[in-house]
Coordinates of C-alpha atoms and ligand atoms in Angstrom, one line a residue:
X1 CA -20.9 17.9 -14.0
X2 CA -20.7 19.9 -10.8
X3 CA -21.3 18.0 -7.8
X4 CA -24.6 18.5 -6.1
X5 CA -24.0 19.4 -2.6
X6 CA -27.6 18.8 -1.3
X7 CA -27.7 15.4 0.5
X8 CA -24.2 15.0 -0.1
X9 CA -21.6 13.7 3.0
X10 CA -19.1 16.1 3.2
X11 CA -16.0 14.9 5.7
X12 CA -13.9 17.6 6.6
X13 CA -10.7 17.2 8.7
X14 CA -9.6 20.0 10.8
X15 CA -13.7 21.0 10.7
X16 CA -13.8 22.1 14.5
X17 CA -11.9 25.6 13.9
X18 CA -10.6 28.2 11.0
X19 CA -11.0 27.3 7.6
X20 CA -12.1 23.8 8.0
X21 CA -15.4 25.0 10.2
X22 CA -15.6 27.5 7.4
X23 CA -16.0 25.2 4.9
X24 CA -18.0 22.8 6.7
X25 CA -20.8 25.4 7.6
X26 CA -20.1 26.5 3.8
X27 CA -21.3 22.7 2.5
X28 CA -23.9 22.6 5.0
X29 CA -25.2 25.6 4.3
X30 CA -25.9 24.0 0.4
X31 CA -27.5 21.1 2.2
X32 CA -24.8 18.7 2.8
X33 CA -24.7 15.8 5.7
X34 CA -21.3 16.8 7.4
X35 CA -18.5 14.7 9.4
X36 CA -16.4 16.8 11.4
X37 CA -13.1 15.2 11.9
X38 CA -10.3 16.3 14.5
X39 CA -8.8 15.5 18.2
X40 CA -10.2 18.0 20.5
X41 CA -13.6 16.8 21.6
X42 CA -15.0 19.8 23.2
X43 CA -13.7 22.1 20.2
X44 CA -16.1 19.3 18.1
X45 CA -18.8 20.0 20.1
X46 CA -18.5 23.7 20.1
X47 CA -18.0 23.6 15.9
X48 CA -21.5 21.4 15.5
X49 CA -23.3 23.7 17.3
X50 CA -22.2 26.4 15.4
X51 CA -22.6 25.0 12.0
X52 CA -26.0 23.6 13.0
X53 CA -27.3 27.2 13.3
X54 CA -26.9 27.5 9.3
X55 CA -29.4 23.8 8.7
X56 CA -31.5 24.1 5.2
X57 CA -33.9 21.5 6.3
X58 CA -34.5 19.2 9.4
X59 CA -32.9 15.9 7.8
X60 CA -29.0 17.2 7.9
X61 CA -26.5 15.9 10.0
X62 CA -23.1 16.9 11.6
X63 CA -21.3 14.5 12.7
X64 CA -19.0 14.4 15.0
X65 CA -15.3 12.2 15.3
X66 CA -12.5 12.7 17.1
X67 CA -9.2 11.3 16.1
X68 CA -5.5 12.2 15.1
X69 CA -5.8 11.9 11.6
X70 CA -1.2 11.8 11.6
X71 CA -0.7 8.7 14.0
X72 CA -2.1 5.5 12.8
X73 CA -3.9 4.5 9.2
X74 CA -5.9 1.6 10.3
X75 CA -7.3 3.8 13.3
X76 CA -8.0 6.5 10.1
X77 CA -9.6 3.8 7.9
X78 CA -12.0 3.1 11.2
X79 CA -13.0 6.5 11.6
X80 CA -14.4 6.9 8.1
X81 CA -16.2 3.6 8.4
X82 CA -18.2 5.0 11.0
X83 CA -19.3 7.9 9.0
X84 CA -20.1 6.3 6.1
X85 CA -21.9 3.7 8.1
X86 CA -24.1 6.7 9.4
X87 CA -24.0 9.0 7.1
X88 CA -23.3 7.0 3.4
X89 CA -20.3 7.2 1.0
X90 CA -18.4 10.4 1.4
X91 CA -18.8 12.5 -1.8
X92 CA -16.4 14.8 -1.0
X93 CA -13.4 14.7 1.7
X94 CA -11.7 17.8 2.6
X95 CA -8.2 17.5 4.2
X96 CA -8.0 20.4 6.0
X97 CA -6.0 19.7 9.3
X98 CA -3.0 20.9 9.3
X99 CA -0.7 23.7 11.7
X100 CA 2.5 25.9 11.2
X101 CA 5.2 26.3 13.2
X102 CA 8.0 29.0 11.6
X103 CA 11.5 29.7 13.1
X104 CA 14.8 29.4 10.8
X105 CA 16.3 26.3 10.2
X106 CA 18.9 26.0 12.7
X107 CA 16.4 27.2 15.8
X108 CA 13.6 24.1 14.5
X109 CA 14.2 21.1 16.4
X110 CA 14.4 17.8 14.3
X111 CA 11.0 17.2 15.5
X112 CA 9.3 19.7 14.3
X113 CA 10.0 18.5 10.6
X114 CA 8.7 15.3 11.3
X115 CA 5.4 16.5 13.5
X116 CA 4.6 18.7 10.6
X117 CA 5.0 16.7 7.6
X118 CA 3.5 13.8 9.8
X119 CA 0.7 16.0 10.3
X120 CA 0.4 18.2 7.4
X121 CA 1.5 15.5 4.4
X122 CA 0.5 11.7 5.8
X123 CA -2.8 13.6 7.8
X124 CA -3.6 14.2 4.3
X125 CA -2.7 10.9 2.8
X126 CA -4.8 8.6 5.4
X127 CA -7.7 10.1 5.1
X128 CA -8.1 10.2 1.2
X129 CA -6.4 6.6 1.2
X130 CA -9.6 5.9 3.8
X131 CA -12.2 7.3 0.6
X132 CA -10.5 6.4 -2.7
X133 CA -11.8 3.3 -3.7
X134 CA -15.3 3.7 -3.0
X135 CA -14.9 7.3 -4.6
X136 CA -13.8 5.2 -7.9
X137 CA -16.3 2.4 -7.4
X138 CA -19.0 4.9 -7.4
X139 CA -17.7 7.2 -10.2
X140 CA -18.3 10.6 -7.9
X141 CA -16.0 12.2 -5.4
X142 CA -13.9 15.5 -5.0
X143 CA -10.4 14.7 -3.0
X144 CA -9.4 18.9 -1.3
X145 CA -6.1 19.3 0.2
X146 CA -5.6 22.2 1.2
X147 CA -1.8 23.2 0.7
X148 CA -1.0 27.2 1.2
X149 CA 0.8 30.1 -0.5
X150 CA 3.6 28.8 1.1
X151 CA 3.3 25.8 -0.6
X152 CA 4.3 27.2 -4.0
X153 CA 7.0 29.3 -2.9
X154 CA 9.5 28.7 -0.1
X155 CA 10.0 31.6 2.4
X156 CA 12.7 32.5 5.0
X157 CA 11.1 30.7 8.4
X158 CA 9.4 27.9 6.2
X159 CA 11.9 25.6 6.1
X160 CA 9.5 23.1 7.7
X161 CA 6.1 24.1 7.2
X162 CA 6.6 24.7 3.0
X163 CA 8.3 21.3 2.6
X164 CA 5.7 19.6 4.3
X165 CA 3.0 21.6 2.2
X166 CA 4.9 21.3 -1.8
X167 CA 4.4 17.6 -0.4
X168 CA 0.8 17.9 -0.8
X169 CA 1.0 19.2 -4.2
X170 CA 2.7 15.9 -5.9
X171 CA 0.5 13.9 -4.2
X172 CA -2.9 15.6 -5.8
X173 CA -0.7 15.8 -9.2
X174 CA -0.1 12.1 -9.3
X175 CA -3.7 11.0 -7.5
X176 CA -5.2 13.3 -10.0
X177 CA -4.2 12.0 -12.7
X178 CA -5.0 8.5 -11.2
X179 CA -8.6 9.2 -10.6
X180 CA -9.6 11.7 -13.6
X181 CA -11.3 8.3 -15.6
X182 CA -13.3 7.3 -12.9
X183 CA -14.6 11.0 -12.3
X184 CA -12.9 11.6 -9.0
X185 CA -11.8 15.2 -9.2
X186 CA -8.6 16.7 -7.1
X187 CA -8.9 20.5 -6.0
X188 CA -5.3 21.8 -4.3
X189 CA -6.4 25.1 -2.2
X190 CA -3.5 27.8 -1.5
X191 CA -4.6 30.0 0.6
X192 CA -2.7 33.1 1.7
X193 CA -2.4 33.9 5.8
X194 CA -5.9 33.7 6.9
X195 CA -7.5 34.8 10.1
X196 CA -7.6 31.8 12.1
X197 CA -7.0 30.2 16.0
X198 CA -4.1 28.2 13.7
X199 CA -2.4 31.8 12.6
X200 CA -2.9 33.7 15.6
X201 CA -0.4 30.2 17.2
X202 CA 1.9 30.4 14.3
X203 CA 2.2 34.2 15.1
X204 CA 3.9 33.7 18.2
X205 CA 6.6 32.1 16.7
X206 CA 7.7 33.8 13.6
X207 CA 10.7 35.4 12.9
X208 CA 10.7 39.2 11.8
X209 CA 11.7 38.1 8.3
X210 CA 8.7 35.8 7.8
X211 CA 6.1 38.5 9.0
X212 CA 7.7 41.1 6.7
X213 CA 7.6 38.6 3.9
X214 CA 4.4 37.7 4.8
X215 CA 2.7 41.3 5.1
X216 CA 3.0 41.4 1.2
X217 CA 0.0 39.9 0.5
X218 CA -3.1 40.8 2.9
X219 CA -4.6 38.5 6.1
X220 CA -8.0 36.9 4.9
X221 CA -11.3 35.9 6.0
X222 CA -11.6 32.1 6.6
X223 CA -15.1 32.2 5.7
X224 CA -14.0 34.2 2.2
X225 CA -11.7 31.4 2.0
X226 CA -13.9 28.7 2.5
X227 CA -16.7 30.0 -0.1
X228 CA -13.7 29.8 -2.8
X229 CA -12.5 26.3 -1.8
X230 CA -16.4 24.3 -1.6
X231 CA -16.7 26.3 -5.5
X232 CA -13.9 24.8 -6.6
X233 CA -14.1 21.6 -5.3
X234 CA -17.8 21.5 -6.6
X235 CA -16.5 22.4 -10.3
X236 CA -13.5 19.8 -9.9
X237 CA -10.9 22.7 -10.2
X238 CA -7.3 21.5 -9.6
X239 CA -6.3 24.6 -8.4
X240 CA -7.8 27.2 -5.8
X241 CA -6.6 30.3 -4.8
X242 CA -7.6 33.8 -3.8
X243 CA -6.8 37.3 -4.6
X244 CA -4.6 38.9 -7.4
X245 CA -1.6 37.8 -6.1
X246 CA -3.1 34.3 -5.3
X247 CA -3.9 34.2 -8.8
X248 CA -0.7 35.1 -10.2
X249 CA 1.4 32.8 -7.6
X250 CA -1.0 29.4 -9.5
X251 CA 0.1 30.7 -12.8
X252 CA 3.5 31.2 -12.3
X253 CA 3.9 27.7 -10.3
X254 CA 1.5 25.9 -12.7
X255 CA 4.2 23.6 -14.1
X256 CA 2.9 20.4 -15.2
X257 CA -0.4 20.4 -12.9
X258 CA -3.5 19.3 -14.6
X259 CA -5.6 21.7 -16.8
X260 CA -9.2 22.2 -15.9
X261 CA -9.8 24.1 -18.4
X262 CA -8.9 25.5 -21.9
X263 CA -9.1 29.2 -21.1
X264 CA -7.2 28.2 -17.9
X265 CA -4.0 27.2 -20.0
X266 CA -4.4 30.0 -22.6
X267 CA -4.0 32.7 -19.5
X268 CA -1.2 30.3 -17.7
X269 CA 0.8 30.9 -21.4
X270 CA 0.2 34.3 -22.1
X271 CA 1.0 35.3 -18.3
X272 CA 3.5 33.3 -17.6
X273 CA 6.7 35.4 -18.7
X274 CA 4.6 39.1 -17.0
X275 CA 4.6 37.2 -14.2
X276 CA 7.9 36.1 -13.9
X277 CA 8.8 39.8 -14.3
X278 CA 6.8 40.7 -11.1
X279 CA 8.1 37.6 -9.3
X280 CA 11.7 39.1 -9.8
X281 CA 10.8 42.0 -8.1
X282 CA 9.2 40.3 -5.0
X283 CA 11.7 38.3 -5.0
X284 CA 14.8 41.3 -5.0
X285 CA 12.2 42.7 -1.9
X286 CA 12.2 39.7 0.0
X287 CA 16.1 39.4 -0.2
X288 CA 16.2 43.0 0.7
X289 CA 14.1 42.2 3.7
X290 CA 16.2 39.5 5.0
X291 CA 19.7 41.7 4.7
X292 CA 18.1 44.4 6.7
X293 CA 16.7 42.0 9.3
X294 CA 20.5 40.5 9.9
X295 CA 22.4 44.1 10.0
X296 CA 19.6 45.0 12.4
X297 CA 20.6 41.8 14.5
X298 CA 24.2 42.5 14.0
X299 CA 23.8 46.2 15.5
X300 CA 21.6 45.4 18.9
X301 CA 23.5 42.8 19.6
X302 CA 27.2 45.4 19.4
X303 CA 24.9 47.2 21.3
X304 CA 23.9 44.6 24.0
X305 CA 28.0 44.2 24.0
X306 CA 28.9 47.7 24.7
X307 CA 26.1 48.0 27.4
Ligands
LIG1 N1 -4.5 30.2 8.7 C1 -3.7 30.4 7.7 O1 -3.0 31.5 7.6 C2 -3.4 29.4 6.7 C3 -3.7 28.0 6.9 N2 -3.5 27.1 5.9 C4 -3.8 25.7 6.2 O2 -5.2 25.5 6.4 C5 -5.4 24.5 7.3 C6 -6.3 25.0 8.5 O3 -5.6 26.0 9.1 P1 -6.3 26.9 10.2 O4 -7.7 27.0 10.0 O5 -5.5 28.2 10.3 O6 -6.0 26.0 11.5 P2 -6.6 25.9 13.0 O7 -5.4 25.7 13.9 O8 -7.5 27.0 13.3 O9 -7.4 24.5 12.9 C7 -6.8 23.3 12.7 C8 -7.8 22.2 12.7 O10 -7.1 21.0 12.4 C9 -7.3 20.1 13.5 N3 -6.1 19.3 13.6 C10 -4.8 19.7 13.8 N4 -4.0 18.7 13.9 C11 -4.7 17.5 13.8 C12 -4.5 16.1 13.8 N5 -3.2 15.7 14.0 N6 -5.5 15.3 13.7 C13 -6.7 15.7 13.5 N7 -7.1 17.0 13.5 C14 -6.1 17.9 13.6 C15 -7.6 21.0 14.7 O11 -8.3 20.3 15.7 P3 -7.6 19.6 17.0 O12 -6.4 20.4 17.4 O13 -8.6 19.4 18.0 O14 -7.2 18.3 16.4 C16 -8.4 22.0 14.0 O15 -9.7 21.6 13.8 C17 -4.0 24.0 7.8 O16 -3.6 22.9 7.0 C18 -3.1 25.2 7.5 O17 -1.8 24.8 7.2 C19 -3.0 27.4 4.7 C20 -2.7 28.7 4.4 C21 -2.9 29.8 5.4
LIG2 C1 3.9 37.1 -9.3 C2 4.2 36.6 -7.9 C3 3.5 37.2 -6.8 C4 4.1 36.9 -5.5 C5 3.4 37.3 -4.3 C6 4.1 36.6 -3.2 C7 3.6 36.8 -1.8 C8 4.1 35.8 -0.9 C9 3.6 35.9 0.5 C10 3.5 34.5 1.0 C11 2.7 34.5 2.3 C12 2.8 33.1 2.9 C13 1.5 32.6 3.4 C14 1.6 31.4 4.3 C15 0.3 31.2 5.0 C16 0.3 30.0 5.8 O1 0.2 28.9 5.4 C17 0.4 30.2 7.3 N1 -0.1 31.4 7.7 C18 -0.3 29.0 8.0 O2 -0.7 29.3 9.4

């Protein structure tokens, strides 16, 4: 019971750059009617045009919204009422906008906590709120949120960004297991750093410790990213994540998620405890990381001092 992408409407927020224009040309490219959602209207232009270059046929459509998907529900609600209006009942609604700003706890203003779990946890809440009831009525839908590595593991810099990202994960848990009768399937995507306008911001920003912490697992291609997310979504996979260490972070953080599948539980039980074992390990690096980082602090700023 995959769902058929062709002449499906496809919303994605955050579909004008990164991984959510990724996974828009991805749908589109299987012959899917898309709605772009986001704020910047020229960065909407500039992302239909370059998803349009990948049409299967001459009937699909990309449409375009712009709105802040964090300020205001009934504005949210609106927004998808217009695309369905054009385009028919969204069959599957990615919530992909989202941004990352890292620093350690004491240097993030108040703010910033709020902006990002405003934008990252309730920008993911409105929209799906917007679809979920036809998605029932109906009996077909796929709900993506796309959480992050650092959303099943907290890291030195993340003391914003990672709370505002676990967030997502109880709220596709509980929807989940909400909307299972009525065939609406919940995918949670984690995807490591990826190559995007988004990282190249949060990159200007980040502590020492959080981009040696980081640098243990690789930078990735949003499109790569992308293709895994649309397949999982399509095969109403709870979870979605890429690489070898991607695999063993959704293992070892499985905890009482839904099971898609029964060779999916019988590797998350016979892994489990080698994983652990590797986590320790990481984990003993990570701390090492952050010790060296604060003598190395320490001993420029004697220096600074002395000078
Ligand atoms: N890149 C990475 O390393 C990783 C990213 N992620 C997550 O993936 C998602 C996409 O990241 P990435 O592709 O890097 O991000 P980008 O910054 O490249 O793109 C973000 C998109 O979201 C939109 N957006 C941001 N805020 C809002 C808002 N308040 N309302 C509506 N639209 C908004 C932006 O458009 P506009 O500004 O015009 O509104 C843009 O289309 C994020 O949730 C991020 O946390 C997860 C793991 C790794
Ligand atoms: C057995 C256990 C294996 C453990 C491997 C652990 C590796 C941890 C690295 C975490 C990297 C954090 C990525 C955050 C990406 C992100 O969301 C931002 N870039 C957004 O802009």
């Amino acid at each position: 019971k995959p769902l058929a992408l062709p002449g499906a409407h496809v919303v994605v927020t955050g579909g004008s750059s990164g991984i959510g224009k990724c996974i828009a040309i991805e749908c589109y490219k299987q012959g899917a009617f898309i709605t772009l959602v986001a704020r910047n209207e020229d960065k909407l232009l500039q992302a239909k045009k370059e998803i349009e270059k990948h049409s299967i046929n001459d009937k699909q459509v990309v449409l375009c919204i712009s709105v802040d998907v964090s300020q205001d529900y009934s504005q949210v609600e609106n927004v998808i009422k217009q695309a369905q209006e054009k385009l028919g009942p969204v069959d599957m609604l990615v919530n992909c906008a989202g941004m990352s700003l890292a620093g350690k706890f004491e240097d993030l203003e108040v703010s910033t906590f709020e902006r990002l779990m405003s934008v990252n946890y309730l920008g993911s809440v409105y929209p799906s709120r917007a679809v979920i009831t036809t998605m029932k009525e109906r009996r077909v839908g796929r709900v993506v949120f796309v959480s992050s590595q650092a959303g099943q593991l907290g890291l030195f810099g993340f003391t914003a960004y990672s709370s505002s990202k676990f967030a997502i994960r109880g709220l596709a848990e509980a929807l989940q297991m909400e909307v299972k009768p009525y065939n609406v399937y919940v995918t949670v995507a984690y995807p490591p750093d990826t190559d995007t306008p988004g990282f190249a911001e949060e990159n200007k920003t980040k502590p020492l410790e959080t981009r040696l912490i980081s640098e243990t697992t690789s930078v990735c291609k949003p499109e790569q990213v992308a293709k895994q997310i649309v397949k999982d979504a399509i095969q109403g996979n709870f979870n979605s994540s890429i690489g070898s260490d991607g695999y063993m972070l959704s293992s070892l953080t499985c905890g009482m998620a839904p099971v898609t599948s029964i060779t999916e539980g019988l590797q998350q039980v016979v892994t489990m405890g080698l994983f652990r074992t590797i986590a320790l390990f990481y984990l003993g690096s990570f701390d090492s990381i952050v010790r060296r980082c604060m003598m190395q602090r320490a001993k420029s700023e004697i220096a600074d001092k002395t000078a």
